[in-house]
Amino acid sequence: MGYRDLYVSYSSVFGGFQKAFEDADYVVLGVPFDVTSTYRTGARFGPNAIREASLNIETYSFRSGIDVEELRIHDMGDLHISTST
């Protein structure tokens, strides 16, 4: 267990693609935080919702000519947020 495991939790993986951290060109880190919301909370569910939605997207973009499956992406999970002061 490294220090990284102490500060993040793994729920699901962005797009279903997971490369080793050392080999990744892009790193995804979720920040589930909605403590400062005064009316409608729920932003804390955003990172997981983005990951779930990423499983259902078309991976190839005709506009950019890039296939997401070819990108080296590492999902670090969600940052542990302390709500105490």
PDB file of C-alpha atoms in Angstrom:
ATOM      1  CA  MET A   1       0.000   0.000   0.000  1.00  0.00           C
ATOM      2  CA  GLY A   2       1.419   3.349  -1.032  1.00  0.00           C
ATOM      3  CA  TYR A   3       0.565   6.881   0.001  1.00  0.00           C
ATOM      4  CA  ARG A   4      -1.735   7.173  -3.004  1.00  0.00           C
ATOM      5  CA  ASP A   5      -3.980   4.457  -1.554  1.00  0.00           C
ATOM      6  CA  LEU A   6      -4.422   6.445   1.660  1.00  0.00           C
ATOM      7  CA  TYR A   7      -5.918   9.472  -0.069  1.00  0.00           C
ATOM      8  CA  VAL A   8      -8.083   8.044  -2.833  1.00  0.00           C
ATOM      9  CA  SER A   9     -10.799   5.424  -3.164  1.00  0.00           C
ATOM     10  CA  TYR A  10     -11.452   3.427  -6.291  1.00  0.00           C
ATOM     11  CA  SER A  11     -15.059   3.051  -7.421  1.00  0.00           C
ATOM     12  CA  SER A  12     -15.006   2.530 -11.161  1.00  0.00           C
ATOM     13  CA  VAL A  13     -12.655   3.412 -13.985  1.00  0.00           C
ATOM     14  CA  PHE A  14     -13.073   6.206 -16.518  1.00  0.00           C
ATOM     15  CA  GLY A  15     -14.138   4.687 -19.831  1.00  0.00           C
ATOM     16  CA  GLY A  16     -13.219   1.218 -18.644  1.00  0.00           C
ATOM     17  CA  PHE A  17      -9.601   1.902 -19.610  1.00  0.00           C
ATOM     18  CA  GLN A  18      -6.871   1.678 -17.010  1.00  0.00           C
ATOM     19  CA  LYS A  19      -3.185   2.014 -17.769  1.00  0.00           C
ATOM     20  CA  ALA A  20      -0.456   1.950 -15.141  1.00  0.00           C
ATOM     21  CA  PHE A  21       0.080   5.341 -13.495  1.00  0.00           C
ATOM     22  CA  GLU A  22       3.696   5.456 -14.638  1.00  0.00           C
ATOM     23  CA  ASP A  23       2.707   4.824 -18.283  1.00  0.00           C
ATOM     24  CA  ALA A  24      -0.245   7.230 -18.405  1.00  0.00           C
ATOM     25  CA  ASP A  25      -0.366  10.440 -20.413  1.00  0.00           C
ATOM     26  CA  TYR A  26      -3.654  11.501 -18.773  1.00  0.00           C
ATOM     27  CA  VAL A  27      -4.744  11.048 -15.160  1.00  0.00           C
ATOM     28  CA  VAL A  28      -8.344  11.336 -13.943  1.00  0.00           C
ATOM     29  CA  LEU A  29      -8.949  12.289 -10.300  1.00  0.00           C
ATOM     30  CA  GLY A  30     -12.463  12.737  -8.930  1.00  0.00           C
ATOM     31  CA  VAL A  31     -13.212  15.312  -6.253  1.00  0.00           C
ATOM     32  CA  PRO A  32     -16.623  14.476  -4.711  1.00  0.00           C
ATOM     33  CA  PHE A  33     -17.287  17.745  -2.901  1.00  0.00           C
ATOM     34  CA  ASP A  34     -20.532  19.575  -2.237  1.00  0.00           C
ATOM     35  CA  VAL A  35     -20.094  20.828   1.334  1.00  0.00           C
ATOM     36  CA  THR A  36     -20.283  24.492   0.305  1.00  0.00           C
ATOM     37  CA  SER A  37     -23.619  24.026  -1.466  1.00  0.00           C
ATOM     38  CA  THR A  38     -26.371  25.953   0.291  1.00  0.00           C
ATOM     39  CA  TYR A  39     -29.414  24.746  -1.603  1.00  0.00           C
ATOM     40  CA  ARG A  40     -29.141  21.666  -3.760  1.00  0.00           C
ATOM     41  CA  THR A  41     -26.449  19.170  -2.859  1.00  0.00           C
ATOM     42  CA  GLY A  42     -25.310  16.302  -5.039  1.00  0.00           C
ATOM     43  CA  ALA A  43     -22.085  17.473  -6.658  1.00  0.00           C
ATOM     44  CA  ARG A  44     -20.335  14.734  -4.693  1.00  0.00           C
ATOM     45  CA  PHE A  45     -21.968  12.217  -7.035  1.00  0.00           C
ATOM     46  CA  GLY A  46     -20.512  13.944 -10.114  1.00  0.00           C
ATOM     47  CA  PRO A  47     -17.224  12.039 -10.453  1.00  0.00           C
ATOM     48  CA  ASN A  48     -18.953   8.671 -10.331  1.00  0.00           C
ATOM     49  CA  ALA A  49     -21.664   9.830 -12.750  1.00  0.00           C
ATOM     50  CA  ILE A  50     -18.999  10.986 -15.215  1.00  0.00           C
ATOM     51  CA  ARG A  51     -17.258   7.613 -14.967  1.00  0.00           C
ATOM     52  CA  GLU A  52     -20.531   5.749 -15.527  1.00  0.00           C
ATOM     53  CA  ALA A  53     -21.376   7.930 -18.532  1.00  0.00           C
ATOM     54  CA  SER A  54     -17.896   7.391 -19.979  1.00  0.00           C
ATOM     55  CA  LEU A  55     -18.668   3.683 -20.296  1.00  0.00           C
ATOM     56  CA  ASN A  56     -21.407   4.455 -22.820  1.00  0.00           C
ATOM     57  CA  ILE A  57     -19.698   6.867 -25.195  1.00  0.00           C
ATOM     58  CA  GLU A  58     -18.414   6.198 -28.691  1.00  0.00           C
ATOM     59  CA  THR A  59     -14.651   6.018 -28.349  1.00  0.00           C
ATOM     60  CA  TYR A  60     -13.724   7.272 -31.828  1.00  0.00           C
ATOM     61  CA  SER A  61     -14.101  10.963 -32.727  1.00  0.00           C
ATOM     62  CA  PHE A  62     -14.422  11.636 -36.452  1.00  0.00           C
ATOM     63  CA  ARG A  63     -13.825  15.347 -35.843  1.00  0.00           C
ATOM     64  CA  SER A  64     -10.457  14.919 -34.129  1.00  0.00           C
ATOM     65  CA  GLY A  65      -9.534  11.529 -35.566  1.00  0.00           C
ATOM     66  CA  ILE A  66      -8.700  10.222 -32.100  1.00  0.00           C
ATOM     67  CA  ASP A  67      -9.818   6.969 -30.535  1.00  0.00           C
ATOM     68  CA  VAL A  68     -10.061   7.200 -26.733  1.00  0.00           C
ATOM     69  CA  GLU A  69      -9.101   3.531 -26.473  1.00  0.00           C
ATOM     70  CA  GLU A  70      -5.647   4.431 -27.781  1.00  0.00           C
ATOM     71  CA  LEU A  71      -5.056   7.107 -25.130  1.00  0.00           C
ATOM     72  CA  ARG A  72      -3.094   6.109 -22.060  1.00  0.00           C
ATOM     73  CA  ILE A  73      -5.481   7.032 -19.235  1.00  0.00           C
ATOM     74  CA  HIS A  74      -5.126   6.206 -15.552  1.00  0.00           C
ATOM     75  CA  ASP A  75      -8.030   6.761 -13.174  1.00  0.00           C
ATOM     76  CA  MET A  76      -6.803   7.442  -9.650  1.00  0.00           C
ATOM     77  CA  GLY A  77     -10.286   7.221  -8.158  1.00  0.00           C
ATOM     78  CA  ASP A  78     -11.859   9.799  -5.872  1.00  0.00           C
ATOM     79  CA  LEU A  79      -9.997  12.026  -3.469  1.00  0.00           C
ATOM     80  CA  HIS A  80     -10.976  11.484   0.162  1.00  0.00           C
ATOM     81  CA  ILE A  81     -12.635  14.680   1.339  1.00  0.00           C
ATOM     82  CA  SER A  82     -12.845  15.582   5.012  1.00  0.00           C
ATOM     83  CA  THR A  83     -15.907  17.626   5.892  1.00  0.00           C
ATOM     84  CA  SER A  84     -14.821  18.301   9.474  1.00  0.00           C
ATOM     85  CA  THR A  85     -13.061  21.508  10.437  1.00  0.00           C
TER      86      THR A  85
END
